[in-house]
CSV table of C-alpha atoms in Angstrom, one decimal:
chain,number,residue,atom,x,y,z
R,22,UNK,CA,-20.4,-3.3,-1.3
R,23,UNK,CA,-17.2,-4.9,0.1
R,24,UNK,CA,-14.3,-2.7,0.7
R,25,UNK,CA,-11.2,-4.2,-0.9
R,26,UNK,CA,-8.6,-2.6,1.3
R,27,UNK,CA,-8.1,-5.9,3.1
R,28,UNK,CA,-7.3,-5.7,6.8
R,29,UNK,CA,-4.4,-3.8,8.3
R,30,UNK,CA,-3.4,-6.7,10.6
R,31,UNK,CA,-2.9,-5.4,14.2
R,32,UNK,CA,-1.3,-2.1,13.5
R,33,UNK,CA,-2.8,1.4,13.3
R,34,UNK,CA,0.6,3.0,13.0
R,35,UNK,CA,1.2,5.1,9.9
R,36,UNK,CA,4.7,5.3,8.6
R,37,UNK,CA,6.2,8.8,8.8
R,38,UNK,CA,5.0,11.1,6.0
R,39,UNK,CA,6.9,11.6,2.8
R,40,UNK,CA,8.0,15.0,4.0
R,41,UNK,CA,7.7,16.1,7.6
R,42,UNK,CA,5.2,18.9,8.2
R,43,UNK,CA,7.9,21.4,9.2
R,44,UNK,CA,10.6,20.4,6.8
R,45,UNK,CA,11.3,23.1,4.2
R,46,UNK,CA,9.9,26.0,6.2
R,47,UNK,CA,12.4,28.9,5.8
R,48,UNK,CA,14.4,29.8,8.9
R,49,UNK,CA,14.5,33.5,8.0
R,50,UNK,CA,11.3,35.6,8.1
R,51,UNK,CA,9.2,34.6,5.1
R,52,UNK,CA,5.5,35.3,4.4
R,53,UNK,CA,5.6,32.3,2.1
R,54,UNK,CA,6.9,30.1,5.0
R,55,UNK,CA,4.1,31.4,7.2
R,56,UNK,CA,1.5,30.6,4.7
R,57,UNK,CA,3.0,27.1,4.2
R,58,UNK,CA,2.8,26.4,7.9
R,59,UNK,CA,-0.8,27.4,7.8
R,60,UNK,CA,-1.6,25.0,5.0
R,61,UNK,CA,-2.4,27.7,2.5
R,62,UNK,CA,-0.3,26.1,-0.2
R,63,UNK,CA,-1.4,28.0,-3.3
R,64,UNK,CA,-0.8,31.4,-1.6
R,65,UNK,CA,2.4,30.1,-0.1
R,66,UNK,CA,3.8,29.1,-3.5
R,67,UNK,CA,3.1,32.5,-5.1
R,68,UNK,CA,4.7,34.3,-2.1
R,69,UNK,CA,7.7,32.0,-2.1
R,70,UNK,CA,8.3,32.5,-5.8
R,71,UNK,CA,8.4,36.2,-5.3
R,72,UNK,CA,10.8,35.9,-2.4
R,73,UNK,CA,13.1,33.5,-4.3
R,74,UNK,CA,13.5,36.2,-7.0
R,75,UNK,CA,14.9,38.5,-4.4
R,76,UNK,CA,16.8,35.9,-2.4
R,77,UNK,CA,17.7,33.1,-4.8
R,78,UNK,CA,20.6,31.7,-2.6
R,79,UNK,CA,18.3,31.0,0.4
R,80,UNK,CA,18.1,27.3,0.3
R,81,UNK,CA,15.2,27.1,2.8
R,82,UNK,CA,13.0,29.1,0.5
R,83,UNK,CA,13.7,26.6,-2.3
R,84,UNK,CA,12.9,23.7,0.1
R,85,UNK,CA,9.6,25.4,1.1
R,86,UNK,CA,8.7,25.9,-2.6
R,87,UNK,CA,9.3,22.1,-3.3
R,88,UNK,CA,7.2,21.3,-0.2
R,89,UNK,CA,4.3,23.5,-1.6
R,90,UNK,CA,4.5,21.7,-5.0
R,91,UNK,CA,4.3,18.3,-3.2
R,92,UNK,CA,1.3,19.4,-1.1
R,93,UNK,CA,-0.4,20.6,-4.3
R,94,UNK,CA,0.2,17.3,-6.0
R,95,UNK,CA,2.5,18.8,-8.6
R,96,UNK,CA,5.1,16.1,-8.1
R,97,UNK,CA,6.9,16.2,-11.5
R,98,UNK,CA,7.5,19.9,-11.0
R,99,UNK,CA,8.6,19.2,-7.4
R,100,UNK,CA,11.1,16.7,-8.7
R,101,UNK,CA,12.5,19.1,-11.2
R,102,UNK,CA,12.9,21.8,-8.5
R,103,UNK,CA,14.5,19.4,-6.1
R,104,UNK,CA,17.0,18.3,-8.7
R,105,UNK,CA,17.8,21.9,-9.4
R,106,UNK,CA,18.3,22.6,-5.7
R,107,UNK,CA,20.5,19.5,-5.2
R,108,UNK,CA,22.7,20.6,-8.1
R,109,UNK,CA,23.1,24.1,-6.5
R,110,UNK,CA,23.5,22.9,-2.9
R,111,UNK,CA,25.1,19.5,-3.0
R,112,UNK,CA,26.3,19.7,0.6
R,113,UNK,CA,22.8,20.2,2.0
R,114,UNK,CA,21.7,16.8,3.3
R,115,UNK,CA,18.1,18.0,3.9
R,116,UNK,CA,18.0,18.9,0.2
R,117,UNK,CA,19.2,15.4,-0.6
R,118,UNK,CA,16.5,13.8,1.5
R,119,UNK,CA,13.8,16.0,-0.1
R,120,UNK,CA,15.0,14.9,-3.5
R,121,UNK,CA,14.7,11.3,-2.4
R,122,UNK,CA,11.1,12.0,-1.3
R,123,UNK,CA,10.2,13.5,-4.7
R,124,UNK,CA,11.7,10.5,-6.5
R,125,UNK,CA,9.6,8.1,-4.4
R,126,UNK,CA,6.5,10.1,-5.2
R,127,UNK,CA,7.3,9.7,-8.8
R,128,UNK,CA,7.7,5.9,-8.4
R,129,UNK,CA,11.5,6.0,-8.8
R,130,UNK,CA,12.1,4.0,-5.6
R,131,UNK,CA,15.6,2.8,-6.5
R,132,UNK,CA,16.9,6.4,-7.2
R,133,UNK,CA,15.2,7.6,-4.0
R,134,UNK,CA,17.1,4.9,-2.0
R,135,UNK,CA,20.4,6.0,-3.6
R,136,UNK,CA,19.8,9.6,-2.4
R,137,UNK,CA,18.9,8.4,1.1
R,138,UNK,CA,22.1,6.3,1.2
R,139,UNK,CA,24.2,9.4,0.3
R,140,UNK,CA,23.6,11.0,3.7
R,141,UNK,CA,26.8,10.6,5.7
R,142,UNK,CA,26.9,8.4,8.8
R,143,UNK,CA,27.9,11.4,10.9
R,144,UNK,CA,25.0,13.6,9.8
R,145,UNK,CA,22.3,14.7,12.2
R,146,UNK,CA,19.8,13.6,9.4
R,147,UNK,CA,20.8,9.9,9.8
R,148,UNK,CA,17.7,8.9,11.8
R,149,UNK,CA,15.4,10.3,9.2
R,150,UNK,CA,17.5,8.9,6.3
R,151,UNK,CA,17.4,5.4,7.8
R,152,UNK,CA,13.6,5.2,7.9
R,153,UNK,CA,13.3,6.7,4.5
R,154,UNK,CA,15.8,4.3,3.0
R,155,UNK,CA,14.1,1.3,4.5
R,156,UNK,CA,10.8,2.5,3.2
R,157,UNK,CA,12.2,3.0,-0.3
R,158,UNK,CA,13.8,-0.4,-0.3
R,159,UNK,CA,10.5,-2.1,0.7
R,160,UNK,CA,8.7,-0.1,-2.0
R,161,UNK,CA,11.0,-1.8,-4.6
R,162,UNK,CA,10.6,-5.2,-3.1
R,163,UNK,CA,13.9,-5.4,-1.1
R,164,UNK,CA,12.5,-6.3,2.3
R,165,UNK,CA,15.7,-8.2,3.3
R,166,UNK,CA,17.9,-5.3,2.6
R,167,UNK,CA,15.6,-2.9,4.4
R,168,UNK,CA,15.7,-5.2,7.4
R,169,UNK,CA,19.5,-5.2,7.4
R,170,UNK,CA,19.5,-1.4,7.3
R,171,UNK,CA,17.2,-1.1,10.3
R,172,UNK,CA,19.2,-3.8,12.2
R,173,UNK,CA,22.5,-2.0,11.5
R,174,UNK,CA,21.1,1.3,12.6
R,175,UNK,CA,20.0,-0.1,15.9
R,176,UNK,CA,23.3,-1.8,16.4
R,177,UNK,CA,25.2,1.5,15.8
R,178,UNK,CA,23.0,3.3,18.4
R,179,UNK,CA,20.7,5.2,16.0
R,180,UNK,CA,17.4,5.8,17.7
R,181,UNK,CA,14.5,4.5,15.6
R,182,UNK,CA,11.2,6.4,15.5
R,183,UNK,CA,8.0,4.6,16.5
R,184,UNK,CA,7.2,4.3,12.8
R,185,UNK,CA,10.5,2.8,11.9
R,186,UNK,CA,10.3,0.3,14.8
R,187,UNK,CA,6.8,-0.7,13.6
R,188,UNK,CA,8.2,-1.1,10.1
R,189,UNK,CA,10.9,-3.5,11.4
R,190,UNK,CA,8.3,-5.6,13.2
R,191,UNK,CA,6.5,-6.0,9.9
R,192,UNK,CA,9.4,-7.4,8.0
R,193,UNK,CA,11.2,-9.3,10.8
R,194,UNK,CA,10.7,-13.0,10.0
R,195,UNK,CA,11.6,-14.5,13.4
R,196,UNK,CA,8.6,-14.3,15.8
R,197,UNK,CA,11.0,-14.2,18.8
R,198,UNK,CA,12.8,-11.2,17.5
R,199,UNK,CA,9.5,-9.6,16.5
R,200,UNK,CA,8.1,-10.2,20.0
R,201,UNK,CA,11.0,-8.3,21.5
R,202,UNK,CA,10.5,-5.4,19.1
R,203,UNK,CA,6.8,-5.3,19.8
R,204,UNK,CA,7.4,-5.2,23.6
R,205,UNK,CA,9.8,-2.3,23.0
R,206,UNK,CA,7.2,-0.5,21.0
R,207,UNK,CA,4.6,-1.3,23.7
R,208,UNK,CA,6.8,0.3,26.3
R,209,UNK,CA,6.7,3.5,24.2
R,210,UNK,CA,2.9,3.3,23.7
R,211,UNK,CA,1.5,1.4,26.7
R,212,UNK,CA,-2.1,2.4,26.0
R,213,UNK,CA,-2.3,1.0,22.4
R,214,UNK,CA,-4.6,-2.1,22.6
R,215,UNK,CA,-3.8,-3.5,19.2
R,216,UNK,CA,-0.1,-3.8,20.2
R,217,UNK,CA,-1.2,-5.9,23.1
R,218,UNK,CA,-3.2,-8.2,20.8
R,219,UNK,CA,-0.3,-8.6,18.4
R,220,UNK,CA,2.0,-9.5,21.3
R,221,UNK,CA,-0.3,-12.3,22.2
R,222,UNK,CA,-0.1,-13.7,18.7
R,223,UNK,CA,3.7,-13.4,18.7
R,224,UNK,CA,4.0,-15.1,22.1
R,225,UNK,CA,2.0,-18.1,20.7
R,226,UNK,CA,4.2,-18.2,17.6
R,227,UNK,CA,7.4,-17.8,19.4
R,228,UNK,CA,6.8,-21.1,21.3
R,229,UNK,CA,6.5,-23.0,18.1
R,230,UNK,CA,9.6,-24.3,16.1
R,231,UNK,CA,10.2,-22.3,13.0
R,232,UNK,CA,8.8,-24.1,10.0
R,233,UNK,CA,11.5,-24.6,7.3
R,234,UNK,CA,10.6,-22.9,4.0
R,235,UNK,CA,9.2,-25.2,1.3
R,236,UNK,CA,10.6,-24.3,-2.1
R,237,UNK,CA,7.9,-23.6,-4.7
R,238,UNK,CA,7.1,-25.9,-7.6
R,239,UNK,CA,7.6,-23.9,-10.8
R,240,UNK,CA,5.7,-23.4,-12.9
R,241,UNK,CA,2.8,-23.7,-10.6
R,242,UNK,CA,-0.8,-23.3,-11.8
R,243,UNK,CA,-4.2,-23.0,-10.2
R,244,UNK,CA,-7.6,-22.6,-11.6
R,245,UNK,CA,-9.7,-19.4,-11.3
R,246,UNK,CA,-13.4,-19.2,-11.1
R,247,UNK,CA,-15.7,-16.3,-10.3
R,248,UNK,CA,-17.7,-16.6,-7.1
R,249,UNK,CA,-20.1,-13.7,-6.6
R,250,UNK,CA,-18.2,-11.9,-9.4
R,251,UNK,CA,-14.9,-12.2,-7.4
R,252,UNK,CA,-12.1,-14.1,-9.2
R,253,UNK,CA,-11.1,-16.9,-6.8
R,254,UNK,CA,-8.1,-19.1,-6.8
R,255,UNK,CA,-8.2,-22.9,-6.1
R,256,UNK,CA,-6.3,-23.6,-2.8
R,257,UNK,CA,-5.6,-26.3,-0.3
R,258,UNK,CA,-6.0,-25.4,3.4
R,259,UNK,CA,-4.4,-27.5,6.1
R,260,UNK,CA,-3.9,-30.3,3.6
R,261,UNK,CA,-7.6,-30.3,2.5
R,262,UNK,CA,-8.2,-29.4,-1.2
R,263,UNK,CA,-11.4,-27.9,-2.7
R,264,UNK,CA,-11.3,-24.4,-1.2
R,265,UNK,CA,-11.5,-21.2,-3.2
R,266,UNK,CA,-9.8,-18.0,-2.0
R,267,UNK,CA,-10.7,-14.7,-3.8
R,268,UNK,CA,-7.6,-12.9,-4.9
R,269,UNK,CA,-7.7,-9.6,-3.1
R,270,UNK,CA,-4.6,-7.6,-3.9
R,271,UNK,CA,-5.7,-5.0,-1.4
R,272,UNK,CA,-5.4,-7.4,1.5
R,273,UNK,CA,-2.4,-7.8,3.8
R,274,UNK,CA,-3.5,-11.0,5.4
R,275,UNK,CA,-5.5,-14.2,4.7
R,276,UNK,CA,-9.1,-13.7,5.7
R,277,UNK,CA,-11.2,-16.8,6.3
R,278,UNK,CA,-14.9,-17.5,6.4
R,279,UNK,CA,-16.0,-18.3,10.0
R,280,UNK,CA,-17.4,-21.6,8.7
R,281,UNK,CA,-14.0,-22.5,7.1
R,282,UNK,CA,-12.1,-21.8,10.3
R,283,UNK,CA,-14.6,-23.8,12.4
R,284,UNK,CA,-14.5,-26.8,10.0
R,285,UNK,CA,-10.7,-26.8,10.0
R,286,UNK,CA,-10.6,-26.6,13.8
R,287,UNK,CA,-8.0,-23.8,13.7
R,288,UNK,CA,-6.4,-22.6,16.9
R,289,UNK,CA,-7.4,-19.2,18.1
R,290,UNK,CA,-4.4,-17.0,18.9
R,291,UNK,CA,-6.0,-13.7,19.9
R,292,UNK,CA,-8.8,-11.3,19.5
R,293,UNK,CA,-8.1,-8.3,17.3
R,294,UNK,CA,-9.8,-5.7,15.1
R,295,UNK,CA,-10.0,-4.9,11.5
R,296,UNK,CA,-8.2,-1.6,11.2
R,297,UNK,CA,-10.2,-0.3,8.2
R,298,UNK,CA,-12.1,2.9,7.6
R,299,UNK,CA,-15.7,3.4,8.5
R,300,UNK,CA,-18.1,5.4,10.5
R,301,UNK,CA,-18.8,2.3,12.7
R,302,UNK,CA,-15.2,2.1,13.7
R,303,UNK,CA,-13.0,-1.0,13.8
R,304,UNK,CA,-14.6,-4.4,13.9
R,305,UNK,CA,-13.6,-7.2,16.3
R,306,UNK,CA,-12.5,-10.5,15.0
R,307,UNK,CA,-10.3,-13.5,15.8
R,308,UNK,CA,-6.7,-14.4,14.7
R,309,UNK,CA,-6.2,-18.1,14.0
R,310,UNK,CA,-3.3,-20.2,13.1
R,311,UNK,CA,-3.5,-21.9,9.7
R,312,UNK,CA,-0.9,-24.7,9.6
R,313,UNK,CA,-0.6,-24.9,5.8
R,314,UNK,CA,-1.8,-23.1,2.7
R,315,UNK,CA,-1.0,-24.4,-0.8
R,316,UNK,CA,-1.7,-22.3,-3.9
R,317,UNK,CA,-0.3,-23.0,-7.4
R,318,UNK,CA,2.8,-24.8,-6.1
R,319,UNK,CA,3.7,-22.4,-3.3
R,320,UNK,CA,3.3,-23.7,0.3
R,321,UNK,CA,3.0,-21.4,3.3
R,322,UNK,CA,3.3,-22.9,6.8
R,323,UNK,CA,2.0,-21.6,10.2
R,324,UNK,CA,0.2,-18.6,8.7
R,325,UNK,CA,-1.9,-16.3,10.9
R,326,UNK,CA,-5.3,-15.5,9.4
R,327,UNK,CA,-8.2,-13.2,10.3
R,328,UNK,CA,-11.7,-14.7,10.6
R,329,UNK,CA,-14.7,-13.0,9.1
R,330,UNK,CA,-17.6,-13.5,11.6
R,331,UNK,CA,-20.1,-11.7,9.4
R,332,UNK,CA,-22.2,-12.8,6.4
R,333,UNK,CA,-21.3,-16.5,6.7
R,334,UNK,CA,-24.1,-17.5,4.3
R,335,UNK,CA,-22.7,-15.2,1.6
R,336,UNK,CA,-19.3,-16.8,2.0
R,337,UNK,CA,-20.5,-20.4,1.7
R,338,UNK,CA,-19.0,-21.0,-1.7
R,339,UNK,CA,-15.5,-19.7,-0.9
R,340,UNK,CA,-13.1,-20.1,1.9
R,341,UNK,CA,-11.9,-16.5,2.1
R,342,UNK,CA,-9.5,-14.0,0.6
R,343,UNK,CA,-5.8,-14.0,0.0
R,344,UNK,CA,-3.5,-11.1,-1.2
R,345,UNK,CA,-0.3,-11.0,-3.2
R,346,UNK,CA,2.0,-10.9,-0.3
R,347,UNK,CA,2.7,-14.7,-0.3
R,348,UNK,CA,3.9,-14.4,-3.9
R,349,UNK,CA,6.2,-11.4,-3.7
R,350,UNK,CA,9.2,-13.5,-4.8
R,351,UNK,CA,7.3,-15.0,-7.8
R,352,UNK,CA,6.3,-13.8,-11.2
R,353,UNK,CA,2.5,-14.1,-11.0
R,354,UNK,CA,0.1,-14.6,-13.9
R,355,UNK,CA,-3.5,-13.5,-13.2
R,356,UNK,CA,-5.6,-14.2,-16.3
R,357,UNK,CA,-9.2,-14.0,-15.3
R,358,UNK,CA,-10.7,-14.8,-18.7
R,359,UNK,CA,-8.5,-17.9,-19.2
R,360,UNK,CA,-9.2,-18.9,-15.6
R,361,UNK,CA,-5.5,-19.2,-14.9
R,362,UNK,CA,-3.4,-18.2,-11.9
R,363,UNK,CA,0.3,-19.2,-12.4
R,364,UNK,CA,3.6,-18.8,-10.5
R,365,UNK,CA,6.9,-18.6,-12.3
R,366,UNK,CA,10.5,-18.1,-11.1
R,367,UNK,CA,12.5,-15.0,-10.9
R,368,UNK,CA,13.7,-13.9,-14.3
R,369,UNK,CA,10.7,-15.1,-16.2
R,370,UNK,CA,9.7,-12.4,-18.8
R,371,UNK,CA,6.2,-11.3,-18.0
R,372,UNK,CA,5.5,-10.3,-21.6
R,373,UNK,CA,6.0,-13.9,-22.7
R,374,UNK,CA,3.1,-15.0,-20.4
R,375,UNK,CA,0.6,-12.7,-22.1
R,376,UNK,CA,-0.9,-12.7,-25.5
R,377,UNK,CA,-1.0,-9.5,-27.5
R,378,UNK,CA,0.7,-6.2,-26.8
R,379,UNK,CA,1.4,-5.3,-23.2
R,380,UNK,CA,2.2,-2.3,-21.0
R,381,UNK,CA,4.6,-2.3,-18.1
R,382,UNK,CA,4.0,-0.1,-15.1
R,383,UNK,CA,6.2,0.4,-12.0
R,384,UNK,CA,4.8,-0.7,-8.6
R,385,UNK,CA,5.5,0.7,-5.2
R,386,UNK,CA,5.1,-2.2,-2.7
R,387,UNK,CA,3.6,-1.4,0.7
R,388,UNK,CA,3.1,-4.3,3.1
R,389,UNK,CA,2.5,-6.5,0.1
R,390,UNK,CA,0.0,-4.1,-1.4
R,391,UNK,CA,0.7,-2.8,-5.0
R,392,UNK,CA,0.5,0.9,-5.7
R,393,UNK,CA,0.3,1.9,-9.4
R,394,UNK,CA,0.2,5.2,-11.2
R,395,UNK,CA,-3.1,6.6,-12.6
R,396,UNK,CA,-3.7,9.9,-14.4
R,397,UNK,CA,-6.8,11.7,-12.9
R,398,UNK,CA,-8.6,14.5,-14.7
R,399,UNK,CA,-5.6,14.8,-17.0
R,400,UNK,CA,-3.2,15.4,-14.1
R,401,UNK,CA,-0.6,13.3,-12.3
R,402,UNK,CA,0.1,10.5,-12.4
R,403,UNK,CA,-0.9,9.7,-8.9
R,404,UNK,CA,-0.7,6.5,-6.7
R,405,UNK,CA,-3.7,4.3,-6.6
R,406,UNK,CA,-4.0,1.0,-4.8
R,407,UNK,CA,-4.5,-1.8,-7.3
R,408,UNK,CA,-7.2,-3.7,-5.6
R,409,UNK,CA,-8.8,-6.8,-7.1
R,410,UNK,CA,-10.9,-7.1,-4.0
R,411,UNK,CA,-12.8,-3.8,-4.7
R,412,UNK,CA,-15.7,-4.1,-7.1
R,413,UNK,CA,-15.6,-0.4,-7.9
R,414,UNK,CA,-12.8,2.2,-8.2
R,415,UNK,CA,-12.8,5.0,-5.6
R,416,UNK,CA,-11.3,8.5,-5.4
R,417,UNK,CA,-9.8,9.8,-2.2
R,418,UNK,CA,-12.1,12.6,-0.9
R,419,UNK,CA,-9.2,14.4,0.7
R,420,UNK,CA,-7.4,15.0,-2.6
R,421,UNK,CA,-10.4,15.3,-5.0
R,422,UNK,CA,-10.9,19.1,-4.5
R,423,UNK,CA,-7.4,19.9,-5.7
R,424,UNK,CA,-8.3,18.2,-9.0
R,425,UNK,CA,-11.6,20.0,-9.4
R,426,UNK,CA,-13.6,16.9,-8.4
R,427,UNK,CA,-16.7,17.9,-6.5
R,428,UNK,CA,-19.2,15.6,-4.8
R,429,UNK,CA,-22.8,16.4,-5.8
R,430,UNK,CA,-24.5,15.6,-2.5
R,431,UNK,CA,-27.5,17.6,-3.4
R,432,UNK,CA,-28.3,15.4,-6.4
R,433,UNK,CA,-27.1,12.0,-5.1
R,434,UNK,CA,-26.8,12.2,-1.4
R,435,UNK,CA,-24.4,9.8,0.2
R,436,UNK,CA,-24.2,6.1,-0.5
R,437,UNK,CA,-23.5,3.8,2.5
R,438,UNK,CA,-22.0,0.3,2.4
R,439,UNK,CA,-20.7,-2.3,4.8
R,440,UNK,CA,-17.3,-3.8,4.2
R,441,UNK,CA,-15.4,-6.5,6.1
R,442,UNK,CA,-13.7,-3.8,8.2
R,443,UNK,CA,-16.5,-1.5,8.9
R,444,UNK,CA,-19.2,0.6,7.3
R,445,UNK,CA,-18.4,3.6,5.1
R,446,UNK,CA,-20.1,6.3,3.1
R,447,UNK,CA,-19.3,7.5,-0.3
R,448,UNK,CA,-20.3,10.6,-2.3
R,449,UNK,CA,-20.8,10.8,-6.1
R,450,UNK,CA,-18.9,13.1,-8.4
R,451,UNK,CA,-19.8,13.7,-12.0
R,452,UNK,CA,-17.7,13.8,-15.2
R,453,UNK,CA,-14.5,12.1,-13.9
R,454,UNK,CA,-11.8,10.7,-16.2
R,455,UNK,CA,-8.7,8.7,-15.5
R,456,UNK,CA,-6.1,6.8,-17.5
R,457,UNK,CA,-4.5,3.6,-16.5
R,458,UNK,CA,-2.1,1.4,-18.6
R,459,UNK,CA,-2.7,3.7,-21.6
R,460,UNK,CA,-6.5,3.3,-21.5
R,461,UNK,CA,-8.7,6.3,-20.8
R,462,UNK,CA,-11.9,5.8,-18.8
R,463,UNK,CA,-14.8,8.3,-18.7
R,464,UNK,CA,-17.1,8.1,-15.8
R,465,UNK,CA,-20.4,10.0,-15.7
R,466,UNK,CA,-20.5,9.2,-12.0
R,467,UNK,CA,-17.6,8.3,-9.7
R,468,UNK,CA,-17.4,7.2,-6.1
R,469,UNK,CA,-15.5,9.6,-3.7
R,470,UNK,CA,-14.8,8.6,-0.1
R,471,UNK,CA,-12.2,9.1,2.6
R,472,UNK,CA,-9.2,6.8,2.2
R,473,UNK,CA,-6.9,6.3,5.2
R,474,UNK,CA,-3.4,7.4,4.3
R,475,UNK,CA,-1.4,4.6,5.8
R,476,UNK,CA,1.0,4.3,2.8
R,477,UNK,CA,4.5,5.4,2.0
R,478,UNK,CA,3.1,8.0,-0.4
R,479,UNK,CA,-0.3,9.8,-0.6
R,480,UNK,CA,-2.8,7.5,-2.2
R,481,UNK,CA,-5.3,9.3,-4.5
R,482,UNK,CA,-7.7,6.3,-5.0
R,483,UNK,CA,-8.4,2.6,-5.3
R,484,UNK,CA,-8.5,0.9,-8.7
R,485,UNK,CA,-11.2,-1.8,-8.6
R,486,UNK,CA,-12.5,-4.5,-10.8
R,487,UNK,CA,-14.6,-2.1,-12.9
R,488,UNK,CA,-11.2,-1.3,-14.5
R,489,UNK,CA,-9.0,-4.3,-13.6
R,490,UNK,CA,-11.3,-6.8,-15.2
R,491,UNK,CA,-10.3,-5.4,-18.6
R,492,UNK,CA,-6.8,-6.8,-18.2
R,493,UNK,CA,-4.7,-9.9,-17.9
R,494,UNK,CA,-1.9,-9.1,-15.5
R,495,UNK,CA,1.5,-10.3,-14.5
R,496,UNK,CA,2.9,-9.2,-11.2
R,497,UNK,CA,6.6,-9.2,-11.3
R,498,UNK,CA,7.3,-9.0,-7.5
R,499,UNK,CA,11.1,-9.0,-7.7
R,500,UNK,CA,11.1,-6.5,-10.5
R,501,UNK,CA,8.5,-4.2,-8.8
R,502,UNK,CA,6.3,-3.9,-11.8
R,503,UNK,CA,3.0,-5.1,-13.2
R,504,UNK,CA,2.7,-5.9,-16.9
R,505,UNK,CA,-0.8,-5.7,-18.4
R,506,UNK,CA,-2.5,-6.8,-21.6
R,507,UNK,CA,-5.9,-5.5,-22.4
R,508,UNK,CA,-8.5,-8.1,-23.3
R,509,UNK,CA,-10.2,-7.7,-26.7
R,510,UNK,CA,-13.6,-6.2,-26.4
């Protein structure tokens, strides 16, 4: 079974968590605060509610209660409590930041950004606010504005954290500037081998002239055909037509079959590793330079790609995988049944590209990956990675217990699979239900596995093709939403 997370190209750096571990712990003696610091969130919540009745004006107790609600996955309640705190203590900038965190957890990235912006430039909370603001802007598809925020912060002397500096390297378009940022990051973390590998790639790219952007041809269309049950899009690689790239919305990079890279004679820039999950650890691979990629009227130049050096025979009928990141500025139609992949300009109404009734859902973007909301066991909604590269939906083992989802290892044991970024194991839980785009799914058995938490919000699962094949989809990148129309049975 192929893991559809794609490959986290070069970085193993996780962005700072939504709420720092110590934030919200009361400064005055508090049994609830002690329990919170110990990770005993249910007990901490009960204790804090008792303490708040006796000391309602103690802001830190209120912050700690919101923190407990966040940790327990009760994000709507956390948002209501954060709103109430902000109305009572409008001068508390840490309350304002926590309210922004709660808004982001509830997929209200624009409102989260406005709260982070409200922190005054003279506040001691500015370094935290800068990173959170940039993260929220990226989540709503405003990478350019996020880059400006980070650049301005550095120019004004604000010290960026390692996570924020890594974030800037991801969205910096100029390889020369990116190289300087990577070297600064390497000076902070000299032992990190993946940074050294990315520096090699950037050094090679920095010596090449910047390729001017080629405007897309709208509307652009490409055919879709299923190869090994994976919907694949017609593409031209380095000026040569006839290739098929599976659409993997869980991938941050282009991933090429080793045979494809060899036939195209692509230049090797560096050796790197797939930074996926797995009990076998990261897998070594090559980074190559792909001079040109053309899909549905959009042309990319001088693109770095990873090479899959496993299972070449399995990949014979397709060139590799591509995610949504090249099409973030487009309105993208993905209609599997009609065999159509289409690109449309900003402002195109997604509903007009679909037949029948449709449902619009907000997206949080993370490195070109779309996160959507899913109700799980009647609770939530919670963030799931929408991953057309995953054949099956998966539930995050680290969050399953709080929802009453238990793996029945005695009955089923553990399943093991090998994905492009390593081997992994999965348990099986019984009687799991979830709701996506207004459709309820009942699963007698569901796969539960550890999911690395490298996102801007906790991710409770991966939504795979066992669900997504039921829908025609339009990804409105600039509007940070996906519009879905269920196929007739």
